[in-house]
Amino acid sequence: MKSSPLSQLGRRITEPPIAWLMKRSLDHPQLISLAAGFTDNPSLPVEEARASLDEVLSSPQTGQPALQYGPSAGDGRLRRLTAERAQRQDQADGPQYATDRVLITHGSQQLLYLLCEALCDAGDIVLLEDPTYFVFLGIAQSRAIQCRGVRLAEDGIDLAQLEATLETLKRSGELPRVKMLYLVTYYQNPTGITTALEKKAGALALLKHYERAAGHPIYLLEDAAYRELRFAGADVHSALAVKGGKDRVIYTGTYSKPFATGVRVGYGLLPEPLYTVVLRIRGNHDFGTSNLLQQILAQAIDTGRYEKHLGVLQKRYAQKAAVMADAIGKNFPAGVEWRPPQGGLYVWARAPQSVRTGIKSRFFQKAMRQDVLYVPGELCYADDPRRAKPNHEMRLSFGGAKEADIQEGIARLGRVLREMRVK
Amino acid sequence: MKSSPLSQLGRRITEPPIAWLMKRSLDHPQLISLAAGFTDNPSLPVEEARASLDEVLSSPQTGQPALQYGPSAGDGRLRRLTAERAQRQDQADGPQYATDRVLITHGSQQLLYLLCEALCDAGDIVLLEDPTYFVFLGIAQSRAIQCRGVRLAEDGIDLAQLEATLETLKRSGELPRVKMLYLVTYYQNPTGITTALEKKAGALALLKHYERAAGHPIYLLEDAAYRELRFAGADVHSALAVKGGKDRVIYTGTYSKPFATGVRVGYGLLPEPLYTVVLRIRGNHDFGTSNLLQQILAQAIDTGRYEKHLGVLQKRYAQKAAVMADAIGKNFPAGVEWRPPQGGLYVWARAPQSVRTGIKSRFFQKAMRQDVLYVPGELCYADDPRRAKPNHEMRLSFGGAKEADIQEGIARLGRVLREMRVK
């Protein structure tokens, strides 16, 4: 055979670096993994899921329908509850919170993929945070979408750099290729940073300004996956609540992380005409999210079980975050920068620039020999021709590991840092 | 704004014609729908699902894991059970039935999409049955994949026409664009036809022969979605069992239709290197099929509940098919050709060529006024520049409708046929 039968996408796709980490961790059960973005096992809501399922399946009105196909956009009750929750969290009103803007998906990851399909051809450009969620980078790479990273400050992206990036793209004539700005706005994966409302408003205003030169709308895709995993500080309104946001903001969230990752249900609120386009593409992917899973969630939300479980979960993650913060405080040299998290699953630790943390680095190899795994920071940076990827950071997850393992894992990393003479 | 922010796919995607039929049916509850491919509601396995869920969630070994992320390729037990089932059904052996060739997906529809992504660029060619599954046609249209239809005989595709098609493509230099032959081999949607094993072997031999000129493998994608919904006749081995099939056959199946459509779990057996490529693309779509749904199914299969339910379901569909066949026999003029089904959910009825059945036809309009809905045959034909789409057929489903509605719906269609002076 002379050539490959694969499509361009099929030829472009590579093994995600994280898959290697995952596999490593499965093959070496003695490894302490601070790498996986898994959620806490002991707090999984087995009883809540059982009770909700039992109610759904024992009623003749809901038992059979839960096992049948449902509407492609999602179950009516769950869509309404989702719209109501978003509106309540934002303490705002408007058409952007209408039930008919809600699309239920097979995890919010599916929606990120669908949006890339609906908006981006190969060569199109997505603006995103530097660093950002590495799975999104995998989607972009596989679809030959170009990325431009925008620096992150403590309260979200650097608006001046966003503006400079847009201006450069305007001058080079590439602005028509810019389709969206992707932001993970709550307890960001990987940095834990939460974006201030003014930053969302500022970003939206900039996108609007450059739309004229782009010739088409540029969307703000707000990924709020970790919003409900807040255990300190106040909630921040979403970009949906910002003036000018109602036709430009795509808001995505998930019920999987706050409830159970084995119950794969995500959602989005999308403006028209994008909503209809995404729904149609989705109709080719599958026939909608499992009705049974949607019924479990709708029932858990309606009965208050979801909210109650969320309270338990927030306390649990607060505790695990405190254990990690305490261990870092005791074990990491002062030259490593980090902040105690206020939500989410991650601590982002920045070693001095001279200490490389990448998979091939001495540091990573030494950590592996100590049986401890983290996500090297460089994996969270997009390919961006304008800069080299920073290579001296780590994402440390307190989500899945046991408290004793968090303590031990951090202590081992501390030893490696001292061996590397970090002060 | 001068232009659209949408991708080419986003601009190409159209509302599937079937969505209009579905909506029509939801908006007019008095309508008798023989259009929807829904499964039978009263036989949905509520008790079986409850018992399996209860067992999974009440055990400490399985309760929490069922609510956590699982491997991207699928749950180990379900993959093993799936490989074993396929092997047992085919009474065959070989590497093509290995557990590590099994990929569990969010319904088998997801796998059809992933395969199109992995193999086909815009302009590439898929060979398929004439007529075929209309959702597959929607995927092809949205991704600008070209289709070439191959006539169906009573025992599957016309091998002579398949050969002629391949030969023409070879002469025009288009053979390198041909990536696969898509066949729905059991109780085909829409015709109900089952492909004979010799036809599968013949098709595979032809594809192999033309591979040399194509310069790369050409896959046989065997969609066995309806295989387990058999109520008459013998099972036929899959193409996996055919000599030469082990590296060229992609076999897809589903647990949704035989068990519960609300439990969206499909699967495929794929040869390498395609398996790895598809798995990686899938890792960008989502983080695997809901673990909870996979546990329900693995438990139902392991305990024999699945098999027992299948027996009940087969009797149920046999009964509904008999009701439809009986009603057609009594109500349709002799000029309408059809065959009593041996499995699946559909009867394919062929009116004389002069009677158009399309959505804009007088016949369809008259049927609508009689409150009865069917799928016009033309929707099941690919866009193929070599022929006009036949427009005188109907897909009649006995899956979702009640027995009385099947009788009444067929009687009404019979009246319309007589009004149209069909003899």
Coordinates of N, CA and C in Angstrom, one line a residue, chain B residues 283-359:
Chain B
G283 N -11.3 10.5 22.4 CA -10.9 11.2 23.6 C -11.1 12.7 23.5
N284 N -11.2 13.3 22.3 CA -11.5 14.7 22.2 C -13.0 15.0 22.2
H285 N -13.8 14.0 21.9 CA -15.2 14.1 21.9 C -15.7 14.1 23.3
D286 N -15.3 13.2 24.1 CA -15.8 13.0 25.5 C -14.8 12.1 26.2
F287 N -15.0 11.9 27.5 CA -14.1 11.1 28.3 C -14.7 9.6 28.5
G288 N -15.3 9.1 27.4 CA -15.8 7.8 27.5 C -17.3 7.8 27.8
T289 N -17.9 6.6 27.5 CA -19.3 6.4 27.7 C -19.5 6.3 29.2
S290 N -20.7 6.9 29.6 CA -21.0 6.9 31.1 C -20.7 5.5 31.7
N291 N -19.9 5.5 32.7 CA -19.6 4.3 33.4 C -20.8 3.6 34.0
L292 N -21.7 4.4 34.5 CA -22.9 3.8 35.1 C -23.7 3.0 34.1
L293 N -23.9 3.6 32.9 CA -24.7 2.9 31.9 C -24.0 1.6 31.5
Q294 N -22.6 1.6 31.4 CA -21.9 0.4 31.0 C -22.1 -0.6 32.1
Q295 N -22.1 -0.2 33.4 CA -22.2 -1.2 34.5 C -23.6 -1.8 34.4
I296 N -24.6 -1.0 34.1 CA -26.0 -1.6 34.0 C -26.0 -2.7 33.0
L297 N -25.4 -2.4 31.8 CA -25.4 -3.4 30.8 C -24.5 -4.6 31.1
A298 N -23.3 -4.4 31.6 CA -22.4 -5.5 31.9 C -23.1 -6.4 32.9
Q299 N -23.8 -5.8 33.9 CA -24.5 -6.6 34.9 C -25.7 -7.3 34.3
A300 N -26.4 -6.7 33.4 CA -27.6 -7.3 32.8 C -27.1 -8.5 31.9
I301 N -26.0 -8.3 31.2 CA -25.5 -9.4 30.4 C -25.0 -10.6 31.3
D302 N -24.2 -10.2 32.2 CA -23.5 -11.2 33.1 C -24.6 -12.1 33.9
T303 N -25.7 -11.4 34.2 CA -26.7 -12.2 35.0 C -27.7 -12.9 34.1
G304 N -27.6 -12.7 32.8 CA -28.5 -13.4 31.9 C -29.8 -12.6 31.7
R305 N -30.0 -11.5 32.4 CA -31.2 -10.6 32.3 C -31.3 -10.1 30.8
Y306 N -30.1 -9.7 30.3 CA -30.1 -9.2 28.9 C -30.7 -10.2 27.9
E307 N -30.2 -11.4 28.0 CA -30.6 -12.5 27.1 C -32.1 -12.8 27.2
K308 N -32.5 -12.8 28.5 CA -33.9 -13.1 28.8 C -34.8 -12.0 28.2
H309 N -34.4 -10.8 28.4 CA -35.2 -9.7 27.9 C -35.2 -9.7 26.4
L310 N -34.1 -10.1 25.7 CA -34.0 -10.2 24.3 C -35.1 -11.2 23.8
G311 N -35.3 -12.3 24.5 CA -36.3 -13.3 24.1 C -37.7 -12.6 24.1
V312 N -37.9 -11.9 25.2 CA -39.2 -11.2 25.3 C -39.4 -10.2 24.2
L313 N -38.4 -9.5 23.9 CA -38.4 -8.4 22.9 C -38.7 -9.0 21.5
Q314 N -38.0 -10.1 21.2 CA -38.1 -10.7 19.9 C -39.5 -11.2 19.7
K315 N -40.1 -11.8 20.7 CA -41.5 -12.2 20.6 C -42.5 -11.0 20.3
R316 N -42.2 -10.0 21.1 CA -43.0 -8.8 21.0 C -42.9 -8.2 19.6
Y317 N -41.7 -8.1 19.0 CA -41.6 -7.5 17.7 C -42.2 -8.5 16.6
A318 N -42.0 -9.7 16.9 CA -42.6 -10.7 15.9 C -44.1 -10.5 15.9
Q319 N -44.7 -10.3 17.0 CA -46.2 -10.0 17.1 C -46.5 -8.7 16.4
K320 N -45.8 -7.7 16.6 CA -46.1 -6.4 16.0 C -45.9 -6.4 14.5
A321 N -44.8 -7.1 14.1 CA -44.6 -7.3 12.7 C -45.7 -8.1 12.0
A322 N -46.2 -9.1 12.7 CA -47.3 -9.9 12.2 C -48.6 -9.0 12.0
V323 N -48.8 -8.2 13.0 CA -50.0 -7.3 12.9 C -49.8 -6.4 11.7
M324 N -48.6 -5.8 11.5 CA -48.5 -4.9 10.4 C -48.6 -5.7 9.0
A325 N -48.0 -6.9 9.0 CA -48.0 -7.7 7.8 C -49.5 -8.1 7.4
D326 N -50.2 -8.5 8.5 CA -51.6 -8.8 8.3 C -52.4 -7.6 7.8
A327 N -52.2 -6.5 8.4 CA -52.9 -5.3 8.0 C -52.6 -4.9 6.5
I328 N -51.3 -5.0 6.2 CA -50.9 -4.6 4.8 C -51.5 -5.6 3.8
G329 N -51.5 -6.9 4.2 CA -52.1 -7.9 3.3 C -53.6 -7.6 3.1
K330 N -54.3 -7.1 4.1 CA -55.7 -6.8 3.9 C -56.0 -5.5 3.3
N331 N -55.1 -4.5 3.5 CA -55.5 -3.1 3.0 C -54.7 -2.6 1.8
F332 N -53.6 -3.1 1.5 CA -52.8 -2.5 0.4 C -53.2 -3.3 -0.9
P333 N -53.3 -2.5 -2.0 CA -53.5 -3.1 -3.3 C -52.4 -4.0 -3.7
A334 N -52.6 -5.0 -4.6 CA -51.6 -5.9 -4.9 C -50.4 -5.3 -5.7
G335 N -50.6 -4.1 -6.2 CA -49.6 -3.4 -6.9 C -48.5 -2.9 -6.0
V336 N -48.7 -2.9 -4.7 CA -47.6 -2.5 -3.8 C -46.8 -3.7 -3.3
E337 N -45.5 -3.6 -3.6 CA -44.6 -4.7 -3.2 C -44.1 -4.6 -1.8
W338 N -44.0 -5.7 -1.1 CA -43.4 -5.6 0.3 C -43.2 -7.1 0.7
R339 N -42.4 -7.3 1.8 CA -42.2 -8.6 2.3 C -42.3 -8.6 3.8
P340 N -42.9 -9.7 4.3 CA -43.0 -9.8 5.8 C -41.6 -9.8 6.4
P341 N -41.3 -9.0 7.4 CA -40.0 -8.9 8.0 C -39.6 -10.1 8.8
Q342 N -38.3 -10.3 9.0 CA -37.8 -11.4 9.8 C -37.1 -10.9 11.1
G343 N -37.0 -9.6 11.1 CA -36.4 -8.9 12.3 C -36.4 -7.4 12.1
G344 N -35.8 -6.7 13.0 CA -35.7 -5.3 12.9 C -37.0 -4.6 13.2
L345 N -37.2 -3.4 12.7 CA -38.4 -2.6 13.1 C -39.2 -2.1 11.9
Y346 N -38.8 -2.6 10.6 CA -39.4 -1.9 9.5 C -39.9 -2.9 8.4
V347 N -41.0 -2.3 7.7 CA -41.4 -2.9 6.5 C -41.2 -1.9 5.4
W348 N -40.7 -2.3 4.3 CA -40.4 -1.4 3.1 C -41.5 -1.7 2.1
A349 N -42.2 -0.7 1.7 CA -43.3 -0.9 0.8 C -43.0 -0.1 -0.5
R350 N -43.2 -0.7 -1.6 CA -42.8 -0.1 -2.9 C -44.1 0.0 -3.7
A351 N -44.6 1.3 -3.9 CA -45.7 1.5 -4.7 C -45.3 1.5 -6.2
P352 N -46.3 1.4 -7.1 CA -45.9 1.5 -8.5 C -45.1 2.8 -8.8
Q353 N -44.2 2.8 -9.7 CA -43.4 4.0 -10.0 C -44.1 5.3 -10.2
S354 N -45.3 5.2 -10.7 CA -46.1 6.4 -11.0 C -46.6 7.1 -9.7
V355 N -46.6 6.4 -8.6 CA -47.1 7.0 -7.3 C -45.9 7.5 -6.5
R356 N -45.9 8.8 -6.5 CA -44.8 9.5 -5.7 C -45.2 9.5 -4.2
T357 N -44.2 9.3 -3.4 CA -44.4 9.2 -1.9 C -43.7 10.3 -1.1
G358 N -42.9 11.2 -1.8 CA -42.1 12.2 -1.1 C -42.9 13.2 -0.3
I359 N -42.2 14.0 0.5 CA -42.9 14.9 1.4 C -43.8 15.9 0.7

